[in-house]
Structure formats: C-alpha cells, structure tokens
Amino acid sequence: YVRGRLFDTWDGPVETAFGAEWRRDDGSFISDPAYLNFDTLAFRGDSPVVGAEEVYEFFGEMLFPLAESRPFADYLAVEIGGRVSDYQYAGDSTTWKAGLDWRPFSGLRLRGMVQRSVRAPNLEEAFREQGFETFAYANQPDDDPCSAVRDPQGAGIADKCIATGLPADQIGVFNASPQPADFVFGGNPDLEPEEADTLTVGFVIAPDAWPNFQLAVDYFDLQLDGGIGPLAAESACFDSANTGAVFCDRISRDPLTFNVIEVLETNINRGELRTTGFDTQVNASFELPSAFAIGDSFADLDLNIVWTHVLENSSQETSFGTPLDCAGYFSWPCIGEGLGSSFPADRLMTNLSYASGDFVARLTWAWIDSMKNAAPLRSA
C-alpha cells in the first residue's frame, strides 16, 4: 500500500491511501469419530473441516478537508473509501464508506457515516463436512405442526406438510409419535458473503467552559442481509410468509410411520438482521474541595456513563421469512447463531473513580432493563 498527501485544497492537504492485497486462508480440523457419529454423552456432535479460500483485493480511501477556521466551520471534512474483493468461492463484492465530520464552532462536533460492508464465510461455515445429531423430532403429537391435533388444514399448512412427505390422505389423521430423527448440520461452499448497510449519525458536546466534560450521542441503523448460519428448517418451512413451501423438502418422513426422520439444517444465507437505537456516553471529571482530600493531597472524581437504547432488534430466519423483533425479549425464539438469547432494550454501564494522592477507589455497576418472555411472539 501507499499513503500520503495527494494534493492540497483551499483548506488543507488531502490525505490518501491506496493498496492491493492477496490472502489465502487454509485449515483443517480433525473430528474424533465419536463426535462425528454422535456417540457421545453430554457433548454435541461435530464433524471435520478441510478447506481453503483465496481473495484478491484493491482498496483506497481519502480524507478531503473542505473548511477550517471559518465562520460556522471550525473544521469540515469528508471521508470516502472503497474496496473491491474477488473471492475464489464467495465471489465478488464491493464495499465503500462515506462520512462527514463537521465542527461548526469550538465545543460542538457533528458526525455521520454510511457504509457498505461484507463478511465472506469462514472456513468452518463453508467447508465443514456434514454431520448429524439424533433426537426425537416429536416427543408428543403437538410437537409436529403436521399432527392432526395441530389441525394443519385449519392452520393453512396442509400443502407444506405434504411437501415434507406426509401423504395427502393423512392430513387430519396422522399424529406424531417419538421416533429418532437425524438433524444434519454442516458447511456450504456455495455461501455468498454477508452484506451490511450501516448508518451512524451523532454529535459530541465538549464545552470550552468545562474542559473536563464531554457528551456524545449517536443514532445507529445497522442492517445485515444474507447473514450466514444454519437453516432452522421447521421455522422456515412453516412460516406464514413462505407461500412456496421453500425448504420444506429439508424435512423427510418415514414412509411407513410418517414421523420425521431427517432434518437438513446445513448453513445458508439467512434473512435480514436489523438493529436501530442510540448510544449515549458521558465523561466528566471534577476537582473536589480540599475537605474531600486525604492529607494535603488533591482529590478528583471521574465519571463515565455509557447507555445504549435499542429501538429495534429484528431478524428473519430466511430472506422471505416473517421478521421477529426481539428488542426487550429473552429466550426462544429470540435465539440466533452467535447472537445470544437475551435482547434488552436498555443497558447502562457506570464507572465512578475517586483519587487522592496514592489512594484510588473505583465503583462500577451495570444495569440491564427487564425483558419479557419471547415465546408468545412466535405464536402471534
């Protein structure tokens, strides 16, 4: 890469960087046969990973000053950048960013950034061999949406039940019973990169009259399309928005008992993830009166507060699935691959520090807002 000042504008030099890169990632993981065959107790199944990925990339970025030390523009600059990537398996992708940094006067800073970013599948997501875990799909009849006790005809999913292998003459007759089923997991070399569009807009207040105080507030809107993760076959198949019975063929039934005997849940590019909200941070320092000092020394009090308020935290199992907003909820079905299982709408972290001479005392506490059980969201 090369970097430096490309040319000067009327208010300063234009800082730039350009470069090219080639990367190759290859690796392997050998799974114990007991993991691969699910011949384990208290351990999940696992399977080997063998694969490699290569990528060629070209990138550039520029910081372009527009104004400095001018009326209503103590500083104004635009930041832009772009990157082109060519992956051996994941294909081509283009990412970019554009941002604005504006200080109309001393003590106030306005900032914003829009970005397109991607993440290519890692070796495990793309090249993990298929393995399986064996459980009963239905321990009782109403665990299977196609059981007569769930009234699949009345629920409008009869065609989806037929697509899973249930004969048409068994609709309203069949009731599931416990029978071992293989839940198949594994990678997918045909995965495409995840693609995200992000927006952040905010301000920073740092008054000259109070040099030890700073308030920053930022709004964020993060949207991820095609997130990589395992298919949740049942949720995808029986989603009310799935009008074409897509993915229902990933569920297979015994031709004699009609119980589910295999569920194929290998990795796919899932639907949309979106999070919006506000981040607020306060930093303040206070010089305390001598009465609060130890001996003849000074006494300072430092305060740091970080508060995140989430407006939306929604996800889709598939690109056509019904969005599920989990902001303020916990537990199933608000459980995503690598996302955890609780999604509070508010989090507050506070740090308080007192210092006097060689003595320092700190107090840190966190507050997490209460949450509701998410189970009713799925039935709704």
Tab-separated table of C-alpha atoms in Angstrom:
chain	number	residue	atom	x	y	z
A	1	TYR	CA	0.000	0.000	0.000
A	2	VAL	CA	0.981	3.625	-0.391
A	3	ARG	CA	-0.213	6.588	1.618
A	4	GLY	CA	0.421	10.287	1.750
A	5	ARG	CA	-0.811	13.694	0.707
A	6	LEU	CA	-2.173	13.567	-2.824
A	7	PHE	CA	-2.721	17.323	-3.266
A	8	ASP	CA	-3.745	20.406	-1.317
A	9	THR	CA	-7.179	22.023	-1.236
A	10	TRP	CA	-8.049	25.576	-0.246
A	11	ASP	CA	-8.093	24.433	3.396
A	12	GLY	CA	-5.501	21.735	3.764
A	13	PRO	CA	-3.917	18.618	2.293
A	14	VAL	CA	-5.895	15.624	1.055
A	15	GLU	CA	-4.709	12.511	2.895
A	16	THR	CA	-4.979	9.284	0.861
A	17	ALA	CA	-4.125	5.601	0.978
A	18	PHE	CA	-4.247	3.024	-1.829
A	19	GLY	CA	-3.305	-0.620	-1.873
A	20	ALA	CA	-3.724	-4.174	-3.090
A	21	GLU	CA	-3.760	-7.413	-1.146
A	22	TRP	CA	-3.844	-11.161	-1.727
A	23	ARG	CA	-4.745	-13.550	1.057
A	24	ARG	CA	-5.081	-17.291	1.366
A	25	ASP	CA	-6.629	-18.983	4.374
A	26	ASP	CA	-6.474	-22.730	4.650
A	27	GLY	CA	-7.011	-25.021	7.574
A	28	SER	CA	-8.250	-28.348	8.792
A	29	PHE	CA	-9.886	-29.751	11.871
A	30	ILE	CA	-9.990	-33.486	12.536
A	31	SER	CA	-13.049	-34.576	14.474
A	32	ASP	CA	-12.968	-37.579	16.766
A	33	PRO	CA	-15.119	-40.369	15.251
A	34	ALA	CA	-17.214	-40.382	18.421
A	35	TYR	CA	-18.189	-36.769	17.743
A	36	LEU	CA	-18.855	-37.440	14.085
A	37	ASN	CA	-21.143	-40.393	14.885
A	38	PHE	CA	-22.740	-38.603	17.843
A	39	ASP	CA	-21.574	-41.476	20.053
A	40	THR	CA	-21.148	-39.112	22.997
A	41	LEU	CA	-22.659	-38.255	26.345
A	42	ALA	CA	-23.072	-34.582	27.290
A	43	PHE	CA	-21.189	-33.409	24.167
A	44	ARG	CA	-22.626	-32.118	20.908
A	45	GLY	CA	-21.784	-33.750	17.614
A	46	ASP	CA	-19.009	-32.365	15.459
A	47	SER	CA	-17.505	-33.005	12.039
A	48	PRO	CA	-14.192	-32.362	10.237
A	49	VAL	CA	-13.313	-29.152	8.407
A	50	VAL	CA	-10.954	-29.097	5.431
A	51	GLY	CA	-10.809	-26.194	3.009
A	52	ALA	CA	-9.122	-23.079	1.683
A	53	GLU	CA	-10.182	-19.666	0.398
A	54	GLU	CA	-8.272	-17.051	-1.595
A	55	VAL	CA	-9.091	-13.402	-2.207
A	56	TYR	CA	-7.660	-10.529	-4.272
A	57	GLU	CA	-8.473	-7.033	-3.042
A	58	PHE	CA	-7.909	-3.445	-4.172
A	59	PHE	CA	-8.715	-0.529	-1.874
A	60	GLY	CA	-8.431	3.210	-1.475
A	61	GLU	CA	-9.533	5.927	0.944
A	62	MET	CA	-9.361	9.698	1.112
A	63	LEU	CA	-9.818	12.413	3.753
A	64	PHE	CA	-10.853	15.606	1.986
A	65	PRO	CA	-10.861	18.848	4.069
A	66	LEU	CA	-13.477	21.368	2.971
A	67	ALA	CA	-13.113	24.155	5.523
A	68	GLU	CA	-11.072	25.092	8.579
A	69	SER	CA	-11.165	28.114	10.908
A	70	ARG	CA	-14.066	29.659	9.027
A	71	PRO	CA	-17.434	31.026	10.229
A	72	PHE	CA	-19.651	28.090	11.215
A	73	ALA	CA	-16.901	25.741	10.079
A	74	ASP	CA	-14.152	25.421	12.627
A	75	TYR	CA	-13.477	22.168	10.749
A	76	LEU	CA	-15.326	20.393	7.924
A	77	ALA	CA	-14.101	17.294	6.114
A	78	VAL	CA	-15.398	14.393	4.033
A	79	GLU	CA	-14.023	10.863	4.312
A	80	ILE	CA	-14.573	8.359	1.489
A	81	GLY	CA	-13.239	4.887	0.759
A	82	GLY	CA	-13.846	1.766	-1.266
A	83	ARG	CA	-12.683	-1.825	-1.620
A	84	VAL	CA	-13.167	-4.428	-4.365
A	85	SER	CA	-12.760	-8.098	-3.381
A	86	ASP	CA	-12.667	-11.231	-5.532
A	87	TYR	CA	-13.054	-14.453	-3.519
A	88	GLN	CA	-12.343	-17.860	-5.012
A	89	TYR	CA	-15.583	-19.377	-3.674
A	90	ALA	CA	-17.626	-16.498	-2.260
A	91	GLY	CA	-17.453	-14.416	-5.452
A	92	ASP	CA	-17.042	-10.694	-5.983
A	93	SER	CA	-18.017	-7.940	-3.581
A	94	THR	CA	-17.662	-4.168	-3.344
A	95	THR	CA	-17.613	-2.181	-0.130
A	96	TRP	CA	-17.495	1.554	0.466
A	97	LYS	CA	-17.841	4.277	3.069
A	98	ALA	CA	-18.697	7.981	3.088
A	99	GLY	CA	-18.568	10.168	6.163
A	100	LEU	CA	-18.822	13.781	7.260
A	101	ASP	CA	-17.033	15.433	10.197
A	102	TRP	CA	-18.230	18.974	10.964
A	103	ARG	CA	-17.297	21.234	13.857
A	104	PRO	CA	-19.342	24.405	13.315
A	105	PHE	CA	-17.637	26.004	16.318
A	106	SER	CA	-15.453	25.005	19.223
A	107	GLY	CA	-17.238	22.688	21.621
A	108	LEU	CA	-19.648	21.057	19.140
A	109	ARG	CA	-18.890	18.263	16.684
A	110	LEU	CA	-21.390	16.690	14.269
A	111	ARG	CA	-20.520	13.394	12.604
A	112	GLY	CA	-22.087	10.836	10.314
A	113	MET	CA	-21.062	7.795	8.324
A	114	VAL	CA	-22.754	5.458	5.840
A	115	GLN	CA	-21.046	2.197	4.933
A	116	ARG	CA	-21.471	-0.943	2.881
A	117	SER	CA	-19.529	-3.845	4.374
A	118	VAL	CA	-19.316	-7.577	3.755
A	119	ARG	CA	-18.088	-10.698	5.518
A	120	ALA	CA	-17.191	-13.759	3.500
A	121	PRO	CA	-17.900	-17.183	5.031
A	122	ASN	CA	-15.068	-18.544	7.119
A	123	LEU	CA	-13.585	-21.984	6.576
A	124	GLU	CA	-15.842	-23.649	9.121
A	125	GLU	CA	-19.015	-22.139	7.670
A	126	ALA	CA	-18.089	-23.066	4.106
A	127	PHE	CA	-16.239	-26.369	4.391
A	128	ARG	CA	-17.435	-28.217	7.485
A	129	GLU	CA	-18.387	-31.747	6.476
A	130	GLN	CA	-21.931	-32.857	7.129
A	131	GLY	CA	-22.559	-34.488	10.490
A	132	PHE	CA	-25.672	-35.294	12.409
A	133	GLU	CA	-27.206	-35.427	15.853
A	134	THR	CA	-30.042	-37.812	16.631
A	135	PHE	CA	-33.062	-36.740	18.644
A	136	ALA	CA	-36.782	-37.382	18.508
A	137	TYR	CA	-38.377	-34.711	16.347
A	138	ALA	CA	-41.628	-35.025	18.286
A	139	ASN	CA	-41.817	-36.299	21.852
A	140	GLN	CA	-45.561	-35.731	21.819
A	141	PRO	CA	-48.029	-35.265	18.945
A	142	ASP	CA	-48.327	-31.489	19.126
A	143	ASP	CA	-44.548	-31.108	18.652
A	144	ASP	CA	-45.125	-31.775	14.937
A	145	PRO	CA	-47.046	-28.969	13.154
A	146	CYS	CA	-48.496	-31.597	10.805
A	147	SER	CA	-50.106	-33.700	13.548
A	148	ALA	CA	-53.901	-33.879	13.487
A	149	VAL	CA	-54.020	-32.337	16.963
A	150	ARG	CA	-52.467	-29.170	15.463
A	151	ASP	CA	-55.141	-29.045	12.709
A	152	PRO	CA	-52.792	-28.424	9.752
A	153	GLN	CA	-55.756	-27.873	7.417
A	154	GLY	CA	-57.202	-25.156	9.604
A	155	ALA	CA	-53.738	-23.649	10.113
A	156	GLY	CA	-53.296	-23.404	6.342
A	157	ILE	CA	-50.143	-25.538	6.206
A	158	ALA	CA	-51.516	-28.730	4.632
A	159	ASP	CA	-49.548	-28.155	1.409
A	160	LYS	CA	-46.359	-27.660	3.416
A	161	CYS	CA	-46.964	-30.891	5.328
A	162	ILE	CA	-47.384	-32.698	2.005
A	163	ALA	CA	-44.094	-31.153	0.830
A	164	THR	CA	-42.337	-32.741	3.826
A	165	GLY	CA	-43.539	-36.190	2.713
A	166	LEU	CA	-46.851	-36.588	4.548
A	167	PRO	CA	-49.448	-38.182	2.212
A	168	ALA	CA	-52.473	-36.043	1.457
A	169	ASP	CA	-54.837	-38.671	2.884
A	170	GLN	CA	-53.007	-38.420	6.238
A	171	ILE	CA	-53.804	-34.726	6.719
A	172	GLY	CA	-56.041	-34.596	9.781
A	173	VAL	CA	-55.371	-38.282	10.528
A	174	PHE	CA	-51.649	-38.571	11.333
A	175	ASN	CA	-50.405	-37.855	14.832
A	176	ALA	CA	-46.662	-37.869	15.502
A	177	SER	CA	-45.031	-40.294	17.907
A	178	PRO	CA	-41.452	-40.416	19.272
A	179	GLN	CA	-39.022	-41.733	16.662
A	180	PRO	CA	-35.299	-40.973	16.232
A	181	ALA	CA	-34.530	-38.302	13.666
A	182	ASP	CA	-31.164	-37.175	12.288
A	183	PHE	CA	-30.580	-33.419	12.436
A	184	VAL	CA	-27.921	-32.853	9.790
A	185	PHE	CA	-25.515	-29.908	10.102
A	186	GLY	CA	-22.535	-28.788	8.060
A	187	GLY	CA	-20.967	-26.174	5.809
A	188	ASN	CA	-21.878	-24.895	2.380
A	189	PRO	CA	-19.163	-23.889	-0.149
A	190	ASP	CA	-21.789	-22.013	-2.215
A	191	LEU	CA	-22.413	-19.419	0.500
A	192	GLU	CA	-22.266	-15.763	-0.510
A	193	PRO	CA	-20.766	-13.019	1.659
A	194	GLU	CA	-22.962	-11.339	4.231
A	195	GLU	CA	-23.743	-7.763	3.226
A	196	ALA	CA	-24.430	-4.916	5.634
A	197	ASP	CA	-25.558	-1.314	5.216
A	198	THR	CA	-24.891	0.851	8.247
A	199	LEU	CA	-25.716	4.419	9.194
A	200	THR	CA	-24.429	6.308	12.217
A	201	VAL	CA	-25.240	9.953	12.930
A	202	GLY	CA	-24.423	11.849	16.091
A	203	PHE	CA	-22.932	14.778	17.920
A	204	VAL	CA	-20.299	15.466	20.579
A	205	ILE	CA	-20.554	18.377	23.024
A	206	ALA	CA	-17.357	19.429	24.816
A	207	PRO	CA	-17.813	22.999	26.138
A	208	ASP	CA	-14.736	25.185	26.403
A	209	ALA	CA	-16.067	26.454	29.734
A	210	TRP	CA	-16.000	22.898	31.101
A	211	PRO	CA	-12.955	21.203	29.570
A	212	ASN	CA	-13.426	18.060	31.646
A	213	PHE	CA	-16.932	17.303	30.356
A	214	GLN	CA	-17.985	15.507	27.171
A	215	LEU	CA	-21.374	14.272	25.968
A	216	ALA	CA	-21.686	12.072	22.856
A	217	VAL	CA	-24.960	10.824	21.367
A	218	ASP	CA	-25.099	8.643	18.248
A	219	TYR	CA	-28.018	7.087	16.368
A	220	PHE	CA	-27.278	3.772	14.648
A	221	ASP	CA	-29.138	1.800	11.993
A	222	LEU	CA	-27.428	-1.499	11.149
A	223	GLN	CA	-28.936	-3.817	8.540
A	224	LEU	CA	-27.371	-7.154	7.603
A	225	ASP	CA	-28.650	-9.156	4.620
A	226	GLY	CA	-27.840	-12.793	3.938
A	227	GLY	CA	-26.369	-13.496	7.351
A	228	ILE	CA	-24.578	-16.831	7.443
A	229	GLY	CA	-25.918	-19.503	9.769
A	230	PRO	CA	-27.638	-22.889	9.954
A	231	LEU	CA	-31.086	-23.265	8.471
A	232	ALA	CA	-33.899	-23.550	11.018
A	233	ALA	CA	-35.843	-25.907	8.753
A	234	GLU	CA	-39.117	-26.096	10.689
A	235	SER	CA	-39.362	-22.344	11.248
A	236	ALA	CA	-38.543	-21.665	7.574
A	237	CYS	CA	-40.940	-24.263	6.169
A	238	PHE	CA	-43.981	-23.398	8.274
A	239	ASP	CA	-43.506	-19.621	8.281
A	240	SER	CA	-46.757	-17.947	7.232
A	241	ALA	CA	-44.793	-15.830	4.734
A	242	ASN	CA	-43.460	-18.965	2.995
A	243	THR	CA	-46.074	-19.239	0.257
A	244	GLY	CA	-43.986	-21.548	-1.915
A	245	ALA	CA	-43.169	-24.262	0.663
A	246	VAL	CA	-39.470	-23.424	0.251
A	247	PHE	CA	-37.117	-25.538	2.404
A	248	CYS	CA	-39.940	-27.946	3.308
A	249	ASP	CA	-38.070	-30.637	1.360
A	250	ARG	CA	-35.330	-30.355	4.009
A	251	ILE	CA	-37.686	-32.281	6.316
A	252	SER	CA	-38.023	-36.002	5.480
A	253	ARG	CA	-40.510	-38.536	6.877
A	254	ASP	CA	-40.582	-42.288	7.382
A	255	PRO	CA	-42.686	-43.787	4.533
A	256	LEU	CA	-44.390	-46.155	6.979
A	257	THR	CA	-44.903	-44.187	10.194
A	258	PHE	CA	-44.797	-40.706	8.601
A	259	ASN	CA	-42.745	-39.438	11.544
A	260	VAL	CA	-39.890	-37.053	10.726
A	261	ILE	CA	-36.629	-38.994	10.415
A	262	GLU	CA	-34.265	-36.359	8.964
A	263	VAL	CA	-33.952	-32.568	9.139
A	264	LEU	CA	-31.297	-30.992	6.896
A	265	GLU	CA	-30.054	-27.787	8.558
A	266	THR	CA	-26.744	-27.014	6.850
A	267	ASN	CA	-25.556	-23.416	6.548
A	268	ILE	CA	-27.387	-20.963	4.307
A	269	ASN	CA	-27.516	-17.231	3.678
A	270	ARG	CA	-30.338	-16.361	6.038
A	271	GLY	CA	-32.597	-13.305	6.037
A	272	GLU	CA	-32.218	-9.787	7.346
A	273	LEU	CA	-30.912	-8.684	10.728
A	274	ARG	CA	-31.621	-5.090	11.720
A	275	THR	CA	-30.741	-3.116	14.822
A	276	THR	CA	-31.533	0.534	15.451
A	277	GLY	CA	-31.080	2.663	18.531
A	278	PHE	CA	-28.985	5.254	20.353
A	279	ASP	CA	-25.613	5.167	22.082
A	280	THR	CA	-25.008	7.847	24.724
A	281	GLN	CA	-21.747	8.410	26.554
A	282	VAL	CA	-20.911	10.940	29.271
A	283	ASN	CA	-17.408	11.629	30.577
A	284	ALA	CA	-16.822	14.128	33.373
A	285	SER	CA	-14.050	14.950	35.811
A	286	PHE	CA	-14.383	17.028	38.983
A	287	GLU	CA	-11.712	18.535	41.209
A	288	LEU	CA	-13.087	18.105	44.717
A	289	PRO	CA	-12.641	20.599	47.566
A	290	SER	CA	-9.692	20.008	49.877
A	291	ALA	CA	-12.091	18.738	52.559
A	292	PHE	CA	-12.525	15.579	50.459
A	293	ALA	CA	-8.786	15.001	50.042
A	294	ILE	CA	-6.597	12.659	52.034
A	295	GLY	CA	-3.954	14.651	53.860
A	296	ASP	CA	-2.501	17.543	51.877
A	297	SER	CA	-3.073	15.891	48.510
A	298	PHE	CA	-5.577	16.682	45.743
A	299	ALA	CA	-8.898	14.880	45.266
A	300	ASP	CA	-10.513	14.101	41.893
A	301	LEU	CA	-13.734	12.373	40.916
A	302	ASP	CA	-14.112	10.843	37.434
A	303	LEU	CA	-17.450	9.704	35.999
A	304	ASN	CA	-18.122	7.627	32.877
A	305	ILE	CA	-21.637	6.608	31.795
A	306	VAL	CA	-22.463	4.514	28.711
A	307	TRP	CA	-26.121	3.947	27.841
A	308	THR	CA	-27.465	2.000	24.859
A	309	HIS	CA	-31.153	2.199	23.979
A	310	VAL	CA	-32.309	-0.272	21.319
A	311	LEU	CA	-35.355	0.664	19.260
A	312	GLU	CA	-35.403	-2.459	17.074
A	313	ASN	CA	-33.589	-5.784	17.070
A	314	SER	CA	-35.291	-7.848	14.385
A	315	SER	CA	-34.285	-10.923	12.424
A	316	GLN	CA	-35.525	-13.257	9.702
A	317	GLU	CA	-34.848	-16.980	9.502
A	318	THR	CA	-34.829	-16.677	5.689
A	319	SER	CA	-34.967	-13.939	3.075
A	320	PHE	CA	-38.744	-14.407	2.790
A	321	GLY	CA	-39.433	-15.056	6.472
A	322	THR	CA	-41.565	-13.043	8.853
A	323	PRO	CA	-39.353	-10.570	10.790
A	324	LEU	CA	-39.200	-11.147	14.536
A	325	ASP	CA	-38.429	-8.074	16.659
A	326	CYS	CA	-36.699	-9.214	19.846
A	327	ALA	CA	-35.900	-5.846	21.444
A	328	GLY	CA	-36.919	-6.201	25.083
A	329	TYR	CA	-37.329	-10.008	24.986
A	330	PHE	CA	-35.407	-13.116	26.029
A	331	SER	CA	-35.295	-16.837	25.208
A	332	TRP	CA	-36.764	-18.798	22.293
A	333	PRO	CA	-37.471	-17.887	19.539
A	334	CYS	CA	-35.141	-14.917	20.035
A	335	ILE	CA	-32.049	-17.074	19.758
A	336	GLY	CA	-29.768	-16.635	16.779
A	337	GLU	CA	-26.492	-18.176	15.725
A	338	GLY	CA	-23.873	-16.358	17.761
A	339	LEU	CA	-26.398	-13.749	18.917
A	340	GLY	CA	-27.141	-14.973	22.418
A	341	SER	CA	-30.587	-15.388	23.901
A	342	SER	CA	-31.467	-12.073	25.584
A	343	PHE	CA	-32.003	-8.705	23.936
A	344	PRO	CA	-32.642	-5.930	26.492
A	345	ALA	CA	-33.898	-2.612	25.179
A	346	ASP	CA	-31.667	-0.672	27.592
A	347	ARG	CA	-28.215	-1.220	29.055
A	348	LEU	CA	-26.397	1.212	31.336
A	349	MET	CA	-22.798	0.957	32.497
A	350	THR	CA	-21.444	3.445	35.048
A	351	ASN	CA	-17.866	3.861	36.268
A	352	LEU	CA	-17.029	6.160	39.183
A	353	SER	CA	-13.447	6.751	40.303
A	354	TYR	CA	-12.113	8.715	43.301
A	355	ALA	CA	-8.407	9.540	43.509
A	356	SER	CA	-6.462	11.352	46.202
A	357	GLY	CA	-2.693	11.068	46.383
A	358	ASP	CA	-1.742	7.396	46.140
A	359	PHE	CA	-5.247	6.255	47.049
A	360	VAL	CA	-7.706	5.260	44.305
A	361	ALA	CA	-11.202	3.817	44.760
A	362	ARG	CA	-13.414	2.667	41.920
A	363	LEU	CA	-17.061	1.703	41.698
A	364	THR	CA	-18.508	0.048	38.587
A	365	TRP	CA	-22.046	-1.091	38.136
A	366	ALA	CA	-24.240	-2.238	35.261
A	367	TRP	CA	-27.992	-2.051	34.838
A	368	ILE	CA	-29.886	-4.192	32.319
A	369	ASP	CA	-33.528	-3.441	31.670
A	370	SER	CA	-36.161	-6.086	32.365
A	371	MET	CA	-37.247	-8.319	29.477
A	372	LYS	CA	-40.316	-10.322	28.510
A	373	ASN	CA	-40.522	-13.984	27.549
A	374	ALA	CA	-40.338	-14.163	23.738
A	375	ALA	CA	-42.342	-17.396	23.327
A	376	PRO	CA	-45.660	-15.591	22.626
A	377	LEU	CA	-44.013	-13.773	19.686
A	378	ARG	CA	-43.881	-16.986	17.671
A	379	SER	CA	-47.486	-17.936	18.375
A	380	ALA	CA	-48.535	-14.396	17.491
